[in-house]
mmCIF file of C-alpha atoms and ligand atoms in Angstrom:
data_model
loop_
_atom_site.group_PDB
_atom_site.id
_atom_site.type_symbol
_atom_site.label_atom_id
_atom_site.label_comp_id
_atom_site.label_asym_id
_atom_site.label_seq_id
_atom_site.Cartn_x
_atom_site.Cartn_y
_atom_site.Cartn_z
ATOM 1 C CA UNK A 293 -0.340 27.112 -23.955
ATOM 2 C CA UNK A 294 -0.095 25.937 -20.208
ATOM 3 C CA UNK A 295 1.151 23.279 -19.096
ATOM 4 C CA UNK A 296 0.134 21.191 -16.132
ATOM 5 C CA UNK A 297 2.042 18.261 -14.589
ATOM 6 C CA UNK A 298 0.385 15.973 -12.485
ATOM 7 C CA UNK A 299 3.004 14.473 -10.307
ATOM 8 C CA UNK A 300 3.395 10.612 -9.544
ATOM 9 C CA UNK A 301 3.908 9.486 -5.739
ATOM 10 C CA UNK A 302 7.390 8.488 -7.332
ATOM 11 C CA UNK A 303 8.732 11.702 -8.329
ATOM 12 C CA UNK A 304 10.087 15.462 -6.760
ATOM 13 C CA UNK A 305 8.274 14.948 -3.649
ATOM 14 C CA UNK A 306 6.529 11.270 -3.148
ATOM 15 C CA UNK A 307 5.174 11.881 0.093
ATOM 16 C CA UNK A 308 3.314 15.499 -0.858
ATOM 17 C CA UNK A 309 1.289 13.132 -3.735
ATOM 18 C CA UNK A 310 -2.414 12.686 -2.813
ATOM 19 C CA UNK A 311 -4.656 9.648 -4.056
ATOM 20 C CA UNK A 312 -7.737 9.929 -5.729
ATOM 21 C CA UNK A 313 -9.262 12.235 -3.131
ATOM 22 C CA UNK A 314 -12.687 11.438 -4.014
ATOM 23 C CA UNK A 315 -12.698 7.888 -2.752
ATOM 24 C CA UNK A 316 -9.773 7.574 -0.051
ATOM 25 C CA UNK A 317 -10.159 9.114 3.249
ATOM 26 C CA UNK A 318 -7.268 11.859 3.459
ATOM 27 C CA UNK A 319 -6.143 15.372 5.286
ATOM 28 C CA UNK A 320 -7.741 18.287 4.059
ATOM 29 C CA UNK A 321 -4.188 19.485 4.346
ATOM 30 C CA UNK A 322 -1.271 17.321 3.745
ATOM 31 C CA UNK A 323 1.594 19.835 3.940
ATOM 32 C CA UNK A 324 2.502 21.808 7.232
ATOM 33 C CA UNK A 325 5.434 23.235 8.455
ATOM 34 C CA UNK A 326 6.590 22.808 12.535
ATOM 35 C CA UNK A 327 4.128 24.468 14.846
ATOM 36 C CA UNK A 328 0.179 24.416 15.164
ATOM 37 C CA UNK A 329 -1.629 22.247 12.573
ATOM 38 C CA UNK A 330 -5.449 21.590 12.124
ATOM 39 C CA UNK A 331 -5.744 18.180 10.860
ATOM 40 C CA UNK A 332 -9.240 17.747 9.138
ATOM 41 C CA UNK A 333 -9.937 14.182 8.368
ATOM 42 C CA UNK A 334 -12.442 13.612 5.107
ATOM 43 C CA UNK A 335 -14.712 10.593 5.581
ATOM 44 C CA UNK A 336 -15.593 10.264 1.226
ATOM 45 C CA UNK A 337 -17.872 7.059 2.043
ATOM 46 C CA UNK A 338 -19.533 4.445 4.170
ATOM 47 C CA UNK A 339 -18.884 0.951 4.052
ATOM 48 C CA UNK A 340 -20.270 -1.097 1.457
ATOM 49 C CA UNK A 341 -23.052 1.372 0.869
ATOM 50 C CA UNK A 342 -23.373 1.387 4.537
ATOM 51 C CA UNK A 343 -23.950 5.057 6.606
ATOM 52 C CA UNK A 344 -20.435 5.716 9.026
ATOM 53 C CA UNK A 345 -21.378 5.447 13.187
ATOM 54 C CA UNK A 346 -18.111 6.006 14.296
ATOM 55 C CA UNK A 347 -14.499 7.324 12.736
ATOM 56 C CA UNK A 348 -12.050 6.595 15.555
ATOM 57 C CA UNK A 349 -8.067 8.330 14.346
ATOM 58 C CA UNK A 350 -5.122 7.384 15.717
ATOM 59 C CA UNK A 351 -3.088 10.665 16.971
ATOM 60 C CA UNK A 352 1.037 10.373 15.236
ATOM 61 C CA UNK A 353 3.952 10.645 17.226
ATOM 62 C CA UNK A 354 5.104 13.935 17.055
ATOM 63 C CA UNK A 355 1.260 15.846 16.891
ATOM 64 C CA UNK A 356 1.067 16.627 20.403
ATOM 65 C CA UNK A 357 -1.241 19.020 23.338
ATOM 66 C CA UNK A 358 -3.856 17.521 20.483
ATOM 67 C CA UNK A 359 -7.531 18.539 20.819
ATOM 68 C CA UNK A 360 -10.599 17.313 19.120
ATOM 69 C CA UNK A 361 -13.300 19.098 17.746
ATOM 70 C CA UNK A 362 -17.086 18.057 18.847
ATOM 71 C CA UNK A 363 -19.800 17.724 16.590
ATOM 72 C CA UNK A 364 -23.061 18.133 16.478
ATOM 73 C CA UNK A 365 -24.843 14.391 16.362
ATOM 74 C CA UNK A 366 -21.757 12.369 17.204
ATOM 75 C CA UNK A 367 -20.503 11.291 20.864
ATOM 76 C CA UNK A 368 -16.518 12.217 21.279
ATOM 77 C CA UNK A 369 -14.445 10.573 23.482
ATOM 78 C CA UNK A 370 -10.590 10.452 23.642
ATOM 79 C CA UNK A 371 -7.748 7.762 24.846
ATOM 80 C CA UNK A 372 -4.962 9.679 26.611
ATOM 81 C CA UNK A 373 -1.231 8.546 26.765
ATOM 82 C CA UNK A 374 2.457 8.725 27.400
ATOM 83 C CA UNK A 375 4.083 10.204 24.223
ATOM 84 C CA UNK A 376 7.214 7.977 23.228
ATOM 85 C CA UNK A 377 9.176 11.057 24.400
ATOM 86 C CA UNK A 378 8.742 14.723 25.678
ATOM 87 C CA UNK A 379 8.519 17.114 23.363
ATOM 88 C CA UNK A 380 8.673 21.199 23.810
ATOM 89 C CA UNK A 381 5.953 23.370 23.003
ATOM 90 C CA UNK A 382 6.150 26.873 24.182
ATOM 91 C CA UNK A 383 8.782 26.507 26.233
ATOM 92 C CA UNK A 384 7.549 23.438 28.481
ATOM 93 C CA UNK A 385 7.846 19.809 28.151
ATOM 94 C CA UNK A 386 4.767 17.639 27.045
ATOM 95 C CA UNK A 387 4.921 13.998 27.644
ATOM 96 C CA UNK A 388 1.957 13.206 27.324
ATOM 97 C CA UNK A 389 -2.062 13.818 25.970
ATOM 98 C CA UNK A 390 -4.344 12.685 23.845
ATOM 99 C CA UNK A 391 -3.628 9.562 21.495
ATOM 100 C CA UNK A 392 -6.562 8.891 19.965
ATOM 101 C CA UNK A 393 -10.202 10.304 19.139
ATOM 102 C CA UNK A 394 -13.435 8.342 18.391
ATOM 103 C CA UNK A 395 -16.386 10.361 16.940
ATOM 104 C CA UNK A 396 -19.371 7.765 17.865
ATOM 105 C CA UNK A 397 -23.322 7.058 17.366
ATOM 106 C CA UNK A 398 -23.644 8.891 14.131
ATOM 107 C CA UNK A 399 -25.099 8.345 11.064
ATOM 108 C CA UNK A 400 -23.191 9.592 7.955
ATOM 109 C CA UNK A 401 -24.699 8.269 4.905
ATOM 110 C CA UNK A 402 -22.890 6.314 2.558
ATOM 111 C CA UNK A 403 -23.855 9.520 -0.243
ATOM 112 C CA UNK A 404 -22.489 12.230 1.822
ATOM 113 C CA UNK A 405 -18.887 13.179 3.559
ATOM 114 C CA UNK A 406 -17.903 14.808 6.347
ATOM 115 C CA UNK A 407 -14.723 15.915 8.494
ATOM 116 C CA UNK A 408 -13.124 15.296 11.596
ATOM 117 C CA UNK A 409 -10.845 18.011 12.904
ATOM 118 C CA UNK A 410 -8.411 17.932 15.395
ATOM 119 C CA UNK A 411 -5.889 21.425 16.726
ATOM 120 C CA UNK A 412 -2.641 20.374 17.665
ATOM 121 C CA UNK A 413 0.976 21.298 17.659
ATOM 122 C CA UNK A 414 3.694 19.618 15.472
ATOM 123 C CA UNK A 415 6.752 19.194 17.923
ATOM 124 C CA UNK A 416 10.334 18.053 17.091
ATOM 125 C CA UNK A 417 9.212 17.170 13.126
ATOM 126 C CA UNK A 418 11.940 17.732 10.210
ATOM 127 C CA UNK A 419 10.669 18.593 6.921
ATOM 128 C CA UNK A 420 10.247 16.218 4.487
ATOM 129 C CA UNK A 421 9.051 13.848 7.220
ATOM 130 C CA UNK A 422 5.544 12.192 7.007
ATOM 131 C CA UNK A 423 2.921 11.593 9.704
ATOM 132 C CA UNK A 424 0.587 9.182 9.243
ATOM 133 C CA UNK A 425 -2.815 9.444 10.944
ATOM 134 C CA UNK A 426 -4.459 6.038 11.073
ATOM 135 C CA UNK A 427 -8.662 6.295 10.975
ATOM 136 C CA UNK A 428 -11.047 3.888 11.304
ATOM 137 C CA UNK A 429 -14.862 3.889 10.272
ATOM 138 C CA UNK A 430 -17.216 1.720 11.680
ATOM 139 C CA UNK A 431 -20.818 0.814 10.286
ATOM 140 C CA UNK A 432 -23.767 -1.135 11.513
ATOM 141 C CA UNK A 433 -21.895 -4.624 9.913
ATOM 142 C CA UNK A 434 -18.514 -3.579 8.834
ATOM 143 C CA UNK A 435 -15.540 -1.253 9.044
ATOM 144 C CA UNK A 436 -13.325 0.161 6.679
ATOM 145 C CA UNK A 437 -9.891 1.200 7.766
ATOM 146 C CA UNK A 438 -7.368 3.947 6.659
ATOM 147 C CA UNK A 439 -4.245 2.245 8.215
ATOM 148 C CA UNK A 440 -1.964 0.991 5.242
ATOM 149 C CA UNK A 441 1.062 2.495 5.463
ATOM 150 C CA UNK A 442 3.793 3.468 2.242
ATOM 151 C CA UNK A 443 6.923 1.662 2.567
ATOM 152 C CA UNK A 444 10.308 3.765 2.379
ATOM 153 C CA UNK A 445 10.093 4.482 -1.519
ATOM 154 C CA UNK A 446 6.401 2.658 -2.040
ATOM 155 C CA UNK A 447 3.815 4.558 -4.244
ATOM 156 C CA UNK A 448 1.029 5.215 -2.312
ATOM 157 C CA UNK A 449 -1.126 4.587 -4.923
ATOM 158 C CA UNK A 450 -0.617 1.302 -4.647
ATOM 159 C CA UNK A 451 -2.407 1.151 -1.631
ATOM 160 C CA UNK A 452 -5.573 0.069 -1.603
ATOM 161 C CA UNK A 453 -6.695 1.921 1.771
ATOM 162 C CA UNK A 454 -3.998 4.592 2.371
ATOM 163 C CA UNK A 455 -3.398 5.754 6.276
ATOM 164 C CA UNK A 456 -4.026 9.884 5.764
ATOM 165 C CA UNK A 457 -0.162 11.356 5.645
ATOM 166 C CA UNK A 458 1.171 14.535 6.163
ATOM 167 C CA UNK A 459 4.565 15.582 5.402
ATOM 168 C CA UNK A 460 6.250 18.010 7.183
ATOM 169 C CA UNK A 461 7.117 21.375 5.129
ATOM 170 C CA UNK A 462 11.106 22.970 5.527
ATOM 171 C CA UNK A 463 10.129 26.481 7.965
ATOM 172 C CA UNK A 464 11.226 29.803 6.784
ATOM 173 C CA UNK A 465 12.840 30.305 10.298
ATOM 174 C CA UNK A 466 14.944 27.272 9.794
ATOM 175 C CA UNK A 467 16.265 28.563 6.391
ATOM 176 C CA UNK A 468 17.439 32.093 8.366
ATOM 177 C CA UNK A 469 18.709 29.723 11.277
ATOM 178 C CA UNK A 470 21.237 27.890 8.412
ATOM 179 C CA UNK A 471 22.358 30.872 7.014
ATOM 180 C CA UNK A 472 23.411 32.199 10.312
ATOM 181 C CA UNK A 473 25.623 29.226 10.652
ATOM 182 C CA UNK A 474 27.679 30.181 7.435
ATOM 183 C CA UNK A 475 26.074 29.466 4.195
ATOM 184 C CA UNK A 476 28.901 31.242 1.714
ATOM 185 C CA UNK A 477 27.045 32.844 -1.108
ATOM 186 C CA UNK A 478 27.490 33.147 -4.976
ATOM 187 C CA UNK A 479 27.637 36.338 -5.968
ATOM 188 C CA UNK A 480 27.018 36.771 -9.768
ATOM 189 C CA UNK A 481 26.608 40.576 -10.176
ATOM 190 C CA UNK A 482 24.370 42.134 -7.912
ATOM 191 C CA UNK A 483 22.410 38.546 -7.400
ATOM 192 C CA UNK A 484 23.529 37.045 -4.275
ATOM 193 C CA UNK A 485 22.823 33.168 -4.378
ATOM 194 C CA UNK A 486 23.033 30.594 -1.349
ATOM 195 C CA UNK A 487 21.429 27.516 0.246
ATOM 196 C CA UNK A 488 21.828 25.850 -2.561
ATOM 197 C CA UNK A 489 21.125 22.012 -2.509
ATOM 198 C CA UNK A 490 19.547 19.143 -4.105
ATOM 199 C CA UNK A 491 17.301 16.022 -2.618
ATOM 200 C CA UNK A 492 18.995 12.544 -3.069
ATOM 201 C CA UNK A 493 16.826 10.921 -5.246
ATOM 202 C CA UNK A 494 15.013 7.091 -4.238
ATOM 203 C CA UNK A 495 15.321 4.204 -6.054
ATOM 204 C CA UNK A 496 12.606 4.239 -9.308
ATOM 205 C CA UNK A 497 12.006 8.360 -8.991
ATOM 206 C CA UNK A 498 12.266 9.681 -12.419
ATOM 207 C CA UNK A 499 13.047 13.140 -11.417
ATOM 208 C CA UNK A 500 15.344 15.011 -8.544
ATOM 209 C CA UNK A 501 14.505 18.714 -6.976
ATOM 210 C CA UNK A 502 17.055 21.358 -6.738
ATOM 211 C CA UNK A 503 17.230 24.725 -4.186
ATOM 212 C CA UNK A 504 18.336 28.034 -3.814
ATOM 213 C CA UNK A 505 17.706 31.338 -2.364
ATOM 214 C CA UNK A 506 18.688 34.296 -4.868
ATOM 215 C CA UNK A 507 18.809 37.662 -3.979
ATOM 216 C CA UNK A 508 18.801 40.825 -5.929
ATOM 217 C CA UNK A 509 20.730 43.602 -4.260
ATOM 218 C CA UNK A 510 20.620 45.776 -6.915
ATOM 219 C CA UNK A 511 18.343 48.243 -8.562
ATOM 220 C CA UNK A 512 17.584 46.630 -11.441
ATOM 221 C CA UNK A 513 14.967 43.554 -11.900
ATOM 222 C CA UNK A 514 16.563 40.350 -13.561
ATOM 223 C CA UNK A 515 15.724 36.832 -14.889
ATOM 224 C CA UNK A 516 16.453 33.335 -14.781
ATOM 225 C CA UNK A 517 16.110 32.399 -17.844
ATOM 226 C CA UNK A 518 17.289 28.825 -17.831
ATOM 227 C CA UNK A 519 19.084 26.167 -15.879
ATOM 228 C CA UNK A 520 21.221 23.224 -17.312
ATOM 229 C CA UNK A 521 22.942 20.520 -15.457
ATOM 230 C CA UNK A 522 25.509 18.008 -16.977
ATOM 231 C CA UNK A 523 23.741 15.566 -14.831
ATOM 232 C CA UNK A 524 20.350 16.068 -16.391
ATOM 233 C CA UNK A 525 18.832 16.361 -19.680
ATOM 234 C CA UNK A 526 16.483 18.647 -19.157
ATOM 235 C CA UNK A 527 15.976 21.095 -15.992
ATOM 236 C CA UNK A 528 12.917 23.024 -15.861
ATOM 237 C CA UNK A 529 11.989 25.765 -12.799
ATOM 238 C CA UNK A 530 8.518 24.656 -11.552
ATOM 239 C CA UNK A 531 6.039 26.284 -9.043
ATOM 240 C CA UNK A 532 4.165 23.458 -6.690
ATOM 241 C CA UNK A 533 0.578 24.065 -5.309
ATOM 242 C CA UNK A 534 -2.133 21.475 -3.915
ATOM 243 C CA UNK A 535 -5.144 21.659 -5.854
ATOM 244 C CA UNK A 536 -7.741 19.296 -4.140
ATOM 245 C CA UNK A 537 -5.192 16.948 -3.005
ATOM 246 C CA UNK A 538 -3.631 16.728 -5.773
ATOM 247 C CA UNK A 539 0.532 18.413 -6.007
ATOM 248 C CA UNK A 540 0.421 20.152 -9.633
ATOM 249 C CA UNK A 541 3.525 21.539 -10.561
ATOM 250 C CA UNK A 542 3.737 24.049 -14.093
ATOM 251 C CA UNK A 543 6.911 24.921 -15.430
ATOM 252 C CA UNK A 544 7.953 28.774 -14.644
ATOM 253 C CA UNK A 545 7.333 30.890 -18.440
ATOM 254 C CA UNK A 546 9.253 32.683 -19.676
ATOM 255 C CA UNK A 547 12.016 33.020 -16.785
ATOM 256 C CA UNK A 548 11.869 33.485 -13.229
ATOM 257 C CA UNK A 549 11.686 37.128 -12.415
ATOM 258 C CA UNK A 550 14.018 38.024 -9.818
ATOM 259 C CA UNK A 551 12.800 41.895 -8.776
ATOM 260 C CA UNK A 552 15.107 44.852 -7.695
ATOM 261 C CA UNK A 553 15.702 44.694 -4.147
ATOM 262 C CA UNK A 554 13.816 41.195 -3.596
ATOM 263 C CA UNK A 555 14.361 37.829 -2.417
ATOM 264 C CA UNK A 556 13.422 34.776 -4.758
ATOM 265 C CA UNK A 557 13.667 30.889 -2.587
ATOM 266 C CA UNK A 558 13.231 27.915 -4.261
ATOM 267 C CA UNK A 559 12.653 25.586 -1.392
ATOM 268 C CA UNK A 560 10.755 21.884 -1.188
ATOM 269 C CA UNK A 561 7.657 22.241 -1.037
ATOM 270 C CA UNK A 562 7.241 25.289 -3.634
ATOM 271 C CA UNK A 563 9.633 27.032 -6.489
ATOM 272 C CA UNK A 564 12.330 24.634 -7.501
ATOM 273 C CA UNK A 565 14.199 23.194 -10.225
ATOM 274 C CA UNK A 566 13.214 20.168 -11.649
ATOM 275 C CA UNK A 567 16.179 17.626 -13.268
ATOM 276 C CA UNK A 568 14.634 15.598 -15.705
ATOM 277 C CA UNK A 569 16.351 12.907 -17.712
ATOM 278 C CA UNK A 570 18.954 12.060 -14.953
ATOM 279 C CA UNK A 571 22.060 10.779 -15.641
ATOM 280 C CA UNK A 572 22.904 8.966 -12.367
ATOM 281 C CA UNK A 573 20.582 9.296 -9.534
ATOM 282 C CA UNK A 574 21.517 11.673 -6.779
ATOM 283 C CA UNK A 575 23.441 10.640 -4.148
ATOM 284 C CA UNK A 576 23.489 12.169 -0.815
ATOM 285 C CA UNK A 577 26.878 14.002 -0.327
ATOM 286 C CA UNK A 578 27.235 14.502 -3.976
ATOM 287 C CA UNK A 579 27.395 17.606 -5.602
ATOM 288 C CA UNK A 580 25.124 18.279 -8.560
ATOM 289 C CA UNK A 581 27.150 21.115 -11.409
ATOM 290 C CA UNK A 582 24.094 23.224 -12.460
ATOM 291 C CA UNK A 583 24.593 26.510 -14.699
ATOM 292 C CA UNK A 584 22.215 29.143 -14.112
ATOM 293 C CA UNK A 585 21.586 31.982 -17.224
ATOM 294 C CA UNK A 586 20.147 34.882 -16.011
ATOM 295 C CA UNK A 587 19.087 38.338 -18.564
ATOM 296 C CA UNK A 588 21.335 40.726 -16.678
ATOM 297 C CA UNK A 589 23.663 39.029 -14.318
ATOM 298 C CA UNK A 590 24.740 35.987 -17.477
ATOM 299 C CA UNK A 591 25.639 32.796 -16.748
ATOM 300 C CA UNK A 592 26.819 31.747 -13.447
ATOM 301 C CA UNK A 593 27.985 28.454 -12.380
ATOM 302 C CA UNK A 594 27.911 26.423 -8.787
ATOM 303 C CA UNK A 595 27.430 23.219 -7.271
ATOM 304 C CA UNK A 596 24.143 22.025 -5.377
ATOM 305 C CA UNK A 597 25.236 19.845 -2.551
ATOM 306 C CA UNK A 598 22.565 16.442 -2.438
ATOM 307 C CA UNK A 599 20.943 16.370 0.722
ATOM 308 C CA UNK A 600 19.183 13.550 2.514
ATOM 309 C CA UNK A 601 16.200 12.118 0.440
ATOM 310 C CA UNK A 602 14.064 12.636 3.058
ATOM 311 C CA UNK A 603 14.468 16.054 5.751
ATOM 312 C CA UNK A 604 16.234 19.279 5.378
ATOM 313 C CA UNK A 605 19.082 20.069 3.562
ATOM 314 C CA UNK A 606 22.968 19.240 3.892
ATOM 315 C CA UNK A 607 25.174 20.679 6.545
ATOM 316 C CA UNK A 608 27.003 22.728 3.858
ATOM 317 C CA UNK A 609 30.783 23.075 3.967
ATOM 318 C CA UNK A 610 31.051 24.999 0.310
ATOM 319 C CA UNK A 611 34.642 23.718 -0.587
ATOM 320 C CA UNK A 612 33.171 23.063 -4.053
ATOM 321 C CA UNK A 613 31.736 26.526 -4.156
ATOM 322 C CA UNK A 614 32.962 28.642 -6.996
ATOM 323 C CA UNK A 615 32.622 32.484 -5.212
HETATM 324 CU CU1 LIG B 722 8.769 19.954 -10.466
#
């Protein structure tokens, strides 16, 4: 039988957790990577009953050369600004643009929803970083605004109108960009494993995420068939997709297949290992014993160094690195 795991705001990865999507305002997509982003805003309901006439959203620091899209029935107009700094996109600075976009004189009854899209580039973001993009909508007698915020650690859930947030996704580039500065690999056979790291874990979350990139040099397929951890109870190996808004995360059956000749990352995000029933939780700087059993290659043994709680991984300096 399957099993699904709806994730809390408080656990692996509490800013990827969506609301209830069908009554809070929120980002069609709330994970991105660096680079060029569409942000679609979804407008679930008027005010009290009340049809929308404007949705006015507030542009983050760090979505920049933004652009809005028109549409048909609505007036747009945006407010243009210094950025607090001067970010690089394509290989020129940008200081400034647009900072916010109002979609007026509309009428977008309180039965119906609609979206709000906006083209822009994500500029000097780390993963694991959110982006919160304040929105407004204005009726005939009332408003109803999207601008509460999560405190550091803070369930979003208990929020009762949620700014929509993005968080910003670890790039594959910048996983090729650590190795070249010298991430020492495990070897275990013909499995080659490195970047391997946990999260520091917040205050209250249940559950810590762990990382690694195997590879299989050799010609024959293996299989992680389990992972233990003296500092867990349990670790399972979960995949992580949105569905509608919602992170679901299923534990990996029947081991991970790790194919001849192929390259198998468990990054935040998507793949990873889940530590359940922790001990202590992580702290950044610490190193987190895990034992990995694979079909072929057996058991093989290394340390995950804890990361920030929020960003990329550690600087890694692999002293406690069994080779
Ligand atoms: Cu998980």
């Amino acid at each position: 039988m399957r099993q699904f795991i709806l994730v809390s705001a408080a656990a692996l990865l509490p800013a990827l957790i969506a609301h209830n999507a069908a009554a809070h305002a929120v980002l069609e997509t709330p994970t991105a990577p660096a680079g060029g982003y569409k942000a679609v805003v979804t407008i679930p309901h008027g005010c009290d009953g009340e049809p929308t006439n404007s949705v006015r959203i507030d542009i983050p620091e760090g979505f920049v050369s933004v652009k809005p899209m028109p549409k048909a029935g609505w007036t747009l107009a945006v407010e243009e600004g210094d950025y607090a700094k001067s970010y690089q996109v394509h290989g020129k600075a940008v200081a400034s643009g647009v900072t916010a976009v109002t979609w007026s004189d509309g009428a977008l009854p309180d039965g119906q929803f609609d979206e709000f899209a906006l083209r822009g580039t994500l500029a000097s973001v780390e993963p694991g970083q959110k982006l919160f993009f304040r929105t407004v909508q204005t009726c005939a007698s009332g408003e109803v605004a999207w601008i509460e915020i999560p405190a550091e650690g803070q369930d979003a859930h208990a929020l009762e109108h949620p700014a929509p947030g993005l968080t910003i996704l670890a790039a594959d580039t910048g996983m090729a960009a650590h190795h070249a500065h010298g991430d020492q690999a495990t070897m275990a056979g013909d499995l080659k494993i490195t970047t391997a790291w946990a999260r520091a874990m917040l205050p209250g979350q249940p559950s810590g995420g762990g990382y690694l990139t195997i590879e299989n040099t050799g010609a024959a397929d293996d299989r992680l068939l389990s992972v233990a951890s003296p500092s867990a109870g349990r670790v399972e190996v979960h995949t992580m997709e949105m569905n509608n808004d919602v992170m679901v995360m299923r534990p990996v059956e029947g081991g991970l297949a790790i194919p001849a000749g192929e390259t198998v990352t468990l990054k935040p995000g998507g793949l990873h290992m889940m530590f359940m029933e922790v001990t202590a939780p992580f702290k950044e700087g610490a190193a987190v014993p895990v034992t990995l059993e694979f079909e072929k290659a057996g058991a093989v043994e290394l340390e995950l160094k804890v990361g920030p709680a929020r960003g990329g991984m550690p600087e890694m300096d692999h002293s406690g690195h069994g080779k």
